[in-house]
Coordinates of C-alpha atoms and ligand atoms in Angstrom, one line a residue:
X1 CA 208.9 222.5 278.4
X2 CA 209.5 223.4 274.8
X3 CA 213.3 222.6 273.8
X4 CA 215.6 225.1 273.5
X5 CA 216.2 226.1 270.6
X6 CA 220.5 226.3 268.8
X7 CA 222.7 226.7 265.4
X8 CA 225.2 224.9 266.9
X9 CA 224.7 222.3 270.2
X10 CA 228.8 221.2 271.2
X11 CA 228.6 217.8 273.2
X12 CA 231.7 218.3 275.3
X13 CA 233.6 221.0 276.8
X14 CA 237.3 220.0 276.5
X15 CA 239.6 222.3 274.5
X16 CA 238.0 220.5 271.2
X17 CA 234.0 221.6 272.7
X18 CA 234.7 224.6 274.4
X19 CA 237.1 226.1 271.5
X20 CA 234.0 225.2 268.5
X21 CA 231.5 226.2 270.9
X22 CA 233.6 229.7 271.0
X23 CA 234.0 230.3 267.5
X24 CA 231.1 229.9 266.5
X25 CA 229.6 232.3 269.4
X26 CA 232.2 234.7 267.9
X27 CA 231.3 234.1 264.3
X28 CA 227.0 235.0 265.1
X29 CA 226.2 231.6 265.6
X30 CA 224.0 230.8 268.9
X31 CA 225.1 227.7 270.8
X32 CA 225.0 225.1 273.6
X33 CA 227.7 223.0 275.4
X34 CA 226.9 220.0 277.4
X35 CA 229.8 218.6 280.1
X36 CA 228.4 215.9 281.7
X37 CA 231.7 216.2 284.3
X38 CA 234.2 219.4 283.8
X39 CA 234.6 222.3 281.1
X40 CA 238.2 222.2 280.1
X41 CA 237.6 218.6 278.9
X42 CA 240.7 215.7 280.0
X43 CA 242.8 217.7 279.3
X44 CA 243.2 220.7 281.4
X45 CA 242.1 219.2 283.8
X46 CA 243.9 215.7 283.9
X47 CA 245.7 215.9 281.2
X48 CA 248.6 217.9 279.6
X49 CA 247.6 221.0 282.4
X50 CA 247.9 219.4 285.2
X51 CA 251.0 216.7 284.2
X52 CA 253.5 219.7 283.2
X53 CA 252.0 220.8 286.6
X54 CA 253.4 218.1 288.0
X55 CA 257.2 217.7 285.8
X56 CA 257.7 221.2 286.5
X57 CA 258.0 220.4 290.8
X58 CA 260.4 217.4 289.0
X59 CA 262.5 219.4 286.7
X60 CA 263.3 222.3 289.5
X61 CA 263.7 219.8 292.3
X62 CA 266.4 218.0 289.5
X63 CA 267.9 221.4 289.0
X64 CA 268.4 222.1 293.3
X65 CA 269.8 218.6 293.0
X66 CA 272.9 220.0 290.2
X67 CA 272.7 223.5 292.7
X68 CA 277.0 222.7 292.5
X69 CA 277.4 223.2 288.6
X70 CA 275.6 226.8 289.0
X71 CA 277.3 227.9 291.9
X72 CA 274.6 227.7 294.4
X73 CA 274.1 226.1 297.8
X74 CA 270.7 223.8 298.2
X75 CA 271.2 221.7 301.4
X76 CA 268.0 219.5 302.5
X77 CA 266.5 219.6 299.4
X78 CA 263.2 217.3 299.2
X79 CA 260.0 217.5 298.6
X80 CA 255.9 217.1 299.8
X81 CA 254.5 215.5 297.3
X82 CA 250.0 216.4 299.2
X83 CA 251.9 220.0 297.9
X84 CA 253.0 219.4 294.8
X85 CA 249.6 217.7 293.3
X86 CA 247.8 220.2 295.5
X87 CA 249.1 222.9 293.6
X88 CA 248.9 220.7 290.0
X89 CA 245.3 220.4 290.7
X90 CA 245.4 224.8 291.6
X91 CA 247.5 225.1 288.4
X92 CA 243.9 222.7 286.6
X93 CA 241.0 224.2 288.7
X94 CA 242.8 228.2 287.3
X95 CA 242.6 227.1 283.2
X96 CA 238.9 225.6 284.3
X97 CA 237.4 228.3 285.6
X98 CA 238.7 229.7 283.1
X99 CA 237.3 228.2 280.1
X100 CA 233.9 228.7 282.1
X101 CA 234.2 233.0 282.1
X102 CA 235.7 233.3 278.2
X103 CA 232.0 230.5 277.6
X104 CA 230.1 232.9 279.1
X105 CA 232.0 235.8 277.4
X106 CA 230.8 234.3 273.9
X107 CA 227.5 234.4 275.7
X108 CA 227.8 230.4 274.6
X109 CA 224.7 228.9 276.7
X110 CA 226.2 225.6 279.1
X111 CA 224.1 222.9 279.9
X112 CA 225.8 220.7 282.8
X113 CA 224.9 216.4 282.2
X114 CA 225.1 213.7 280.1
X115 CA 224.3 214.6 276.2
X116 CA 222.4 211.7 274.0
X117 CA 221.4 212.4 270.5
X118 CA 217.7 210.7 270.0
X119 CA 216.6 211.9 266.8
X120 CA 219.0 213.7 263.6
X121 CA 218.8 217.7 265.2
X122 CA 218.0 217.0 268.7
X123 CA 219.9 216.8 271.7
X124 CA 218.6 214.7 275.1
X125 CA 220.9 216.2 278.2
X126 CA 220.2 214.6 281.4
X127 CA 221.1 216.6 284.1
X128 CA 220.9 216.8 288.5
X129 CA 217.3 218.3 288.2
X130 CA 216.1 215.9 285.0
X131 CA 216.4 215.7 281.6
X132 CA 216.7 219.0 278.9
X133 CA 215.6 218.6 275.3
X134 CA 217.6 220.4 272.8
X135 CA 217.5 220.9 268.9
X136 CA 220.1 222.0 266.6
X137 CA 220.3 223.0 263.3
X138 CA 224.8 221.5 263.7
X139 CA 225.9 219.0 266.8
X140 CA 229.4 219.2 267.3
X141 CA 230.7 215.4 269.0
X142 CA 233.6 216.2 271.9
X143 CA 232.8 213.7 273.7
X144 CA 237.1 212.5 273.8
X145 CA 238.5 209.3 275.1
X146 CA 239.7 207.9 278.0
X147 CA 242.0 205.0 279.4
X148 CA 242.3 201.5 277.4
X149 CA 241.7 199.1 279.9
X150 CA 244.1 195.7 278.6
X151 CA 241.8 192.0 280.1
X152 CA 243.3 191.5 283.4
X153 CA 245.5 194.6 283.1
X154 CA 242.8 197.0 285.0
X155 CA 243.6 199.5 287.4
X156 CA 242.2 199.3 290.4
X157 CA 243.2 202.7 292.1
X158 CA 245.0 200.8 295.0
X159 CA 248.2 199.0 292.9
X160 CA 246.9 200.0 289.0
X161 CA 247.0 203.5 288.2
X162 CA 245.5 205.3 285.0
X163 CA 246.5 208.9 284.9
X164 CA 243.8 210.2 287.0
X165 CA 244.9 208.1 290.0
X166 CA 249.0 209.3 288.8
X167 CA 248.0 212.2 289.0
X168 CA 247.0 211.9 293.1
X169 CA 248.4 210.1 294.2
X170 CA 248.3 208.9 297.7
X171 CA 251.8 207.8 298.2
X172 CA 254.8 207.7 296.2
X173 CA 255.5 205.1 295.3
X174 CA 258.3 203.2 295.9
X175 CA 258.7 200.6 293.0
X176 CA 256.7 201.6 290.0
X177 CA 256.4 199.8 287.1
X178 CA 254.8 202.0 283.8
X179 CA 253.6 200.1 280.9
X180 CA 253.5 201.3 278.0
X181 CA 256.0 204.4 276.6
X182 CA 254.0 206.9 274.4
X183 CA 253.6 210.4 275.5
X184 CA 251.8 209.8 278.9
X185 CA 253.7 206.9 280.1
X186 CA 257.1 208.7 279.0
X187 CA 256.1 211.8 281.1
X188 CA 254.7 209.7 284.7
X189 CA 257.9 207.3 284.7
X190 CA 260.3 210.7 284.2
X191 CA 258.1 212.0 286.7
X192 CA 258.2 209.4 289.4
X193 CA 261.6 208.3 288.7
X194 CA 262.9 212.2 289.3
X195 CA 261.1 212.1 292.3
X196 CA 262.7 208.6 293.1
X197 CA 261.0 206.0 292.7
X198 CA 263.3 203.1 291.6
X199 CA 260.7 203.0 288.3
X200 CA 260.1 200.6 285.0
X201 CA 259.2 201.1 282.2
X202 CA 258.3 198.3 279.6
X203 CA 257.1 199.3 275.4
X204 CA 256.3 196.2 273.4
X205 CA 258.0 197.7 270.7
X206 CA 261.4 197.6 269.3
X207 CA 261.6 201.1 271.2
X208 CA 260.7 203.8 273.6
X209 CA 259.0 206.3 272.3
X210 CA 257.8 204.5 269.7
X211 CA 255.6 206.9 266.8
X212 CA 258.9 209.4 267.0
X213 CA 262.1 209.0 265.1
X214 CA 264.4 206.3 266.0
X215 CA 267.4 208.6 266.5
X216 CA 265.5 210.7 269.4
X217 CA 264.9 207.6 270.8
X218 CA 267.6 206.1 271.2
X219 CA 268.7 209.3 272.4
X220 CA 265.9 210.0 274.7
X221 CA 266.7 205.9 276.3
X222 CA 270.5 206.4 276.9
X223 CA 269.2 209.8 278.8
X224 CA 266.4 207.6 280.3
X225 CA 268.8 204.9 281.2
X226 CA 271.5 208.1 283.0
X227 CA 268.3 209.1 285.3
X228 CA 268.0 205.1 286.6
X229 CA 265.7 204.6 284.9
X230 CA 265.3 201.0 284.1
X231 CA 263.9 200.7 280.1
X232 CA 263.0 197.0 278.7
X233 CA 261.8 197.3 275.2
X234 CA 260.2 194.2 273.1
X235 CA 258.6 193.4 276.4
X236 CA 255.3 192.7 277.4
X237 CA 253.5 192.5 281.1
X238 CA 251.1 189.2 280.6
X239 CA 249.8 189.5 284.2
X240 CA 249.6 191.1 287.2
X241 CA 249.4 189.0 290.4
X242 CA 247.6 191.6 293.0
X243 CA 248.2 190.8 296.5
X244 CA 248.2 193.6 299.9
X245 CA 251.0 196.5 298.8
X246 CA 252.9 194.3 296.2
X247 CA 251.8 193.3 292.4
X248 CA 253.3 191.0 290.5
X249 CA 254.4 191.9 287.0
X250 CA 255.3 188.7 284.5
X251 CA 256.8 190.2 282.3
X252 CA 257.8 188.6 278.2
X253 CA 260.9 189.4 277.4
X254 CA 262.8 187.2 274.7
X255 CA 260.5 184.6 274.1
X256 CA 261.3 183.9 277.8
X257 CA 258.3 185.6 281.6
X258 CA 260.3 187.1 283.8
X259 CA 258.5 187.7 287.9
X260 CA 259.1 190.9 288.7
X261 CA 257.3 192.7 292.0
X262 CA 256.3 196.0 292.3
X263 CA 254.5 198.6 294.9
X264 CA 252.5 200.3 292.6
X265 CA 251.6 199.5 288.3
X266 CA 250.9 202.8 286.3
X267 CA 249.1 200.9 283.1
X268 CA 250.0 204.3 280.1
X269 CA 248.2 202.2 276.8
X270 CA 246.8 204.2 275.0
X271 CA 243.2 205.6 275.0
X272 CA 239.5 204.3 273.9
X273 CA 237.0 206.9 272.1
X274 CA 234.2 207.9 274.5
X275 CA 231.6 206.3 271.2
X276 CA 229.6 204.9 273.6
X277 CA 225.6 206.0 274.7
X278 CA 224.8 208.1 273.0
X279 CA 222.8 206.8 270.2
X280 CA 225.9 206.8 267.2
X281 CA 224.3 203.1 265.9
X282 CA 220.9 204.0 265.0
X283 CA 221.5 207.5 263.5
X284 CA 223.4 205.2 261.7
X285 CA 226.8 206.9 262.6
X286 CA 230.0 204.9 260.6
X287 CA 232.3 204.2 264.3
X288 CA 235.6 202.3 263.9
X289 CA 238.0 200.2 267.2
X290 CA 235.5 203.7 269.0
X291 CA 236.5 206.5 267.4
X292 CA 233.9 207.9 264.3
X293 CA 234.7 207.9 260.9
X294 CA 234.2 211.2 259.7
X295 CA 236.4 213.1 256.5
X296 CA 239.2 215.3 256.2
X297 CA 236.4 218.0 257.3
X298 CA 235.4 216.3 260.5
X299 CA 231.4 215.7 258.8
X300 CA 230.9 211.6 260.1
X301 CA 228.7 211.2 256.7
X302 CA 224.5 211.8 258.4
X303 CA 223.9 215.5 257.7
X304 CA 225.0 218.2 260.1
X305 CA 226.4 216.1 262.5
X306 CA 230.2 216.0 263.5
X307 CA 233.4 214.9 264.9
X308 CA 236.7 216.5 265.6
X309 CA 238.9 216.1 268.9
X310 CA 240.3 212.7 270.2
X311 CA 236.7 210.5 269.3
X312 CA 237.5 211.8 265.7
X313 CA 241.0 209.0 266.1
X314 CA 244.4 210.3 265.6
X315 CA 246.9 211.7 267.2
X316 CA 245.3 212.4 270.1
X317 CA 246.5 216.1 270.8
X318 CA 244.6 218.9 272.8
X319 CA 246.1 221.5 270.0
X320 CA 244.8 219.2 266.9
X321 CA 241.0 219.2 269.1
X322 CA 241.0 222.8 269.1
X323 CA 242.4 222.8 265.1
X324 CA 239.6 221.1 264.7
X325 CA 237.1 222.1 266.2
X326 CA 238.1 226.5 265.1
X327 CA 237.7 224.5 261.4
X328 CA 233.9 223.0 262.4
X329 CA 232.6 226.3 263.4
X330 CA 233.9 227.9 260.4
X331 CA 232.9 225.8 258.0
X332 CA 229.2 226.0 259.6
X333 CA 229.3 229.4 259.5
X334 CA 229.7 229.3 255.5
X335 CA 234.2 230.1 255.6
X336 CA 236.4 228.9 253.4
X337 CA 238.5 226.3 255.5
X338 CA 240.7 224.3 255.4
X339 CA 241.1 220.3 256.2
X340 CA 243.6 219.4 259.2
X341 CA 246.5 218.7 257.9
X342 CA 247.9 215.7 260.3
X343 CA 251.7 215.7 259.7
X344 CA 252.1 219.7 260.3
X345 CA 250.7 219.0 264.2
X346 CA 254.4 219.0 265.9
X347 CA 254.0 215.9 268.9
X348 CA 255.8 216.9 272.7
X349 CA 256.4 215.0 275.6
X350 CA 257.2 217.4 277.9
X351 CA 259.8 214.4 279.3
X352 CA 263.2 215.1 280.8
X353 CA 265.2 215.6 278.3
X354 CA 261.7 217.1 276.3
X355 CA 261.2 215.2 272.9
X356 CA 259.6 216.9 270.5
X357 CA 258.7 216.8 266.6
X358 CA 256.4 217.2 263.5
X359 CA 256.3 215.6 260.2
X360 CA 257.7 212.7 259.2
X361 CA 260.9 210.8 260.3
X362 CA 264.0 209.6 258.9
X363 CA 262.1 206.4 257.8
X364 CA 258.7 207.3 257.1
X365 CA 260.1 209.7 254.3
X366 CA 262.6 206.5 252.7
X367 CA 259.2 204.4 252.7
X368 CA 257.4 207.5 250.6
X369 CA 259.9 207.3 248.6
X370 CA 261.7 210.6 249.2
X371 CA 265.7 211.3 248.0
X372 CA 266.0 213.2 251.7
X373 CA 269.2 214.9 253.0
X374 CA 269.4 215.0 256.8
X375 CA 270.7 217.3 258.8
X376 CA 271.6 217.3 263.2
X377 CA 272.7 219.4 265.6
X378 CA 274.2 218.6 269.3
X379 CA 273.1 220.6 272.2
X380 CA 276.3 220.5 272.9
X381 CA 277.9 222.8 270.2
X382 CA 275.2 226.0 270.8
X383 CA 276.6 228.5 273.7
X384 CA 272.9 228.7 275.1
X385 CA 272.8 225.0 275.7
X386 CA 276.4 225.1 277.4
X387 CA 275.0 228.4 279.2
X388 CA 271.8 226.6 280.7
X389 CA 274.0 223.8 281.7
X390 CA 271.6 221.4 279.1
X391 CA 274.2 220.2 276.6
X392 CA 272.9 216.6 276.1
X393 CA 270.6 216.4 273.3
X394 CA 270.2 217.2 269.6
X395 CA 267.9 218.6 266.5
X396 CA 267.5 216.1 263.4
X397 CA 266.0 217.8 260.2
X398 CA 264.6 215.9 256.7
X399 CA 264.3 217.6 253.3
X400 CA 263.6 216.9 249.8
X401 CA 266.9 216.8 248.7
X402 CA 264.6 217.5 245.9
X403 CA 262.7 220.3 246.3
X404 CA 264.5 221.6 249.8
X405 CA 260.5 221.0 250.9
X406 CA 261.4 220.3 255.4
X407 CA 259.8 217.1 255.9
X408 CA 260.4 217.1 258.8
X409 CA 262.2 218.0 262.1
X410 CA 262.7 215.8 265.4
X411 CA 264.6 216.7 268.5
X412 CA 265.8 216.1 271.8
X413 CA 266.2 218.6 274.5
X414 CA 265.7 221.8 276.5
X415 CA 262.8 223.3 276.1
X416 CA 262.5 221.6 272.3
X417 CA 258.8 221.4 273.0
X418 CA 258.8 225.9 272.8
X419 CA 261.0 225.4 269.9
X420 CA 258.8 222.9 267.9
X421 CA 256.9 225.5 266.8
X422 CA 259.8 227.3 264.7
X423 CA 258.8 224.7 262.5
X424 CA 255.6 223.8 262.4
X425 CA 255.7 227.7 261.2
X426 CA 257.7 226.6 258.8
X427 CA 256.5 223.9 257.6
X428 CA 252.8 225.9 257.6
X429 CA 254.5 228.8 254.7
X430 CA 255.7 225.2 252.7
X431 CA 259.8 226.4 253.5
X432 CA 262.5 225.7 252.0
X433 CA 265.7 224.2 253.0
X434 CA 266.4 228.2 251.4
X435 CA 264.0 230.2 253.3
X436 CA 265.9 228.6 257.1
X437 CA 268.7 229.4 256.1
X438 CA 268.3 233.0 254.8
X439 CA 266.4 233.1 258.4
X440 CA 268.8 235.0 261.4
X441 CA 268.5 233.6 264.5
X442 CA 269.2 235.1 267.5
X443 CA 271.9 234.5 269.6
X444 CA 272.5 232.8 272.0
X445 CA 269.0 230.7 271.6
X446 CA 268.4 227.2 271.8
X447 CA 266.6 228.4 268.6
X448 CA 269.9 228.4 267.0
X449 CA 270.2 225.4 266.7
X450 CA 267.6 224.5 264.6
X451 CA 269.4 226.8 261.9
X452 CA 273.2 225.0 261.9
X453 CA 270.8 221.3 261.4
X454 CA 269.3 223.2 258.3
X455 CA 273.0 224.4 257.5
X456 CA 274.4 220.7 258.2
X457 CA 272.0 218.6 255.8
X458 CA 273.4 221.1 253.3
X459 CA 277.2 220.4 255.0
X460 CA 278.0 224.5 255.7
X461 CA 276.6 224.0 259.7
X462 CA 279.3 226.1 261.3
X463 CA 279.7 225.3 265.1
X464 CA 280.1 221.9 264.7
Ligands
FAD1 C1 248.6 211.8 280.9 C2 247.9 213.4 280.1 C3 248.6 213.8 279.4 C4 248.7 214.5 278.1 N1 249.2 215.9 277.9 C5 249.0 216.2 276.6 C6 249.7 217.3 275.9 O1 250.6 217.2 276.9 N2 249.7 217.7 274.9 C7 248.4 217.4 274.3 O2 247.8 218.4 272.9 N3 247.3 216.6 274.2 C8 248.0 216.4 275.6 N4 246.8 214.8 276.3 C9 245.7 214.8 275.7 C10 244.5 215.2 275.3 O3 243.9 215.8 277.0 C11 243.6 215.5 274.7 O4 244.2 214.7 273.2 C12 242.9 216.7 274.5 O5 242.2 216.1 275.7 C13 241.7 215.9 273.8 O6 240.7 216.5 274.0 P1 239.0 216.5 273.2 O7 238.5 217.9 273.1 O8 238.7 215.9 272.5 O9 238.7 215.2 274.9 P2 238.3 215.1 275.9 O10 239.3 216.8 276.2 O11 238.6 214.7 276.5 O12 237.1 216.3 276.8 C14 236.0 215.7 276.6 C15 235.0 215.3 277.3 O13 233.3 215.6 276.5 C16 232.5 215.5 277.6 N5 232.2 214.2 277.4 C17 232.2 212.3 277.0 N6 230.3 212.6 276.6 C18 229.9 213.2 277.6 C19 228.7 212.8 277.2 N7 228.0 212.1 276.4 N8 227.9 214.6 277.4 C20 228.3 215.4 277.8 N9 229.7 215.1 278.0 C21 230.4 214.2 277.5 C22 234.4 214.4 279.3 O14 233.3 214.5 280.4 C23 234.7 215.6 279.3 O15 234.8 217.1 279.6 C24 247.0 214.1 277.5 C25 246.6 213.6 278.3 C26 246.3 212.6 279.4 C27 245.6 211.7 279.6

């Protein structure tokens, strides 16, 4: 059979790939997307969406326990883990079938199978029915990433889990060890701890959520500990001894090794890019530590071959993948595009309390040589936070003292993952403290704290 020809073939239908495919099709290009497992990628099937569905169940459960605080009665509070997981899988399914409809509506050809690139401009797909050959003027690599496995700490699906196992647990852990306190580790720790698992988080760095501002990490840690989460920083899991129904973890801290027993371990020690088996080496594509090396426009250096999303490196976030997908599609269609700026991409962690940030931390701003002004505002000074029964949290802003440029914003507390976008827009519009001070924030909202934090940087906060 003659090879089918397209302007663009996208490999991988995650939030990078499917968005690139839709945008390219909108711009009049003929597009195919190849997917080996399921439309929507990790994000919709095993990442962003199903975790948020689980965390929502945990949040409601937590609030039910607090019913009395709100003058309500709730008796016999409990949960059915299978039903919680079923809801999460249902939400994921609803969204992935939505992606199928969107691709169809935009006339994108979907080829289910595993793609390789035998030569420039050619994609070979192993499908259930045999091999399908495609030719493409442009190929976009969007094959994503998978969980990193450390030697000796590998997941087995029974005692030691990756995020995939943790998203569909066959049982509720009683004594849980989470290795790694990045967003994924902390979200699972928060979920299982809220449902009653005796949970310990081990982090090799000197603080949890190590990419966040140090003050935010410390604030979050205090809140987590109040909820009973055990946190061990500057600690390393060196070994896991697996026996029937239990794992003994060898945890190194302060030069000593302690052996602690758990019934479940979640390994959340980062991700590695899906770079294997694609033929990248033969094409001369540069790969550095499992990620394809690209320029600011996602070009790989091989004519007509681009890499976007997780396979192209940090930050490993769905919105970064999608934005790169749009940029590349528009560039291929001949439009003027702007590179995605990593420092303007917000990171959100949907634990309880939530954490969200964009731009430089206070330490990084100082390291970069800025003379800075820092503003802070606590949730306890905000009417809406108190009315919601969520008085624990803070908003922190970092400005360039000379120009007033908003360098970074950092938040911990209720709904901050929704609030952060206000600062992201501000940074995109190159806002200064003056613009933000002159902006009128609706009352009563949590967003008023974003205003107050800016005012505080100049010693003008009203409510604290
Ligand atoms: C537990 C968890 C929670 C997360 N939560 C968030 C969050 O809240 N917010 C956020 O922004 N990010 C979150 N992420 C990260 C987010 O999921 C990723 O950044 C995002 O999915 C990356 O998109 P992508 O398109 O680059 O790759 P992916 O989503 O990984 O998609 C890649 C696709 O390519 C396919 N593929 C791979 N190789 C081939 C091949 N050879 N042929 C055909 N198809 C192939 C794969 O099957 C996959 O479907 C989370 C991740 C995890 C694991």
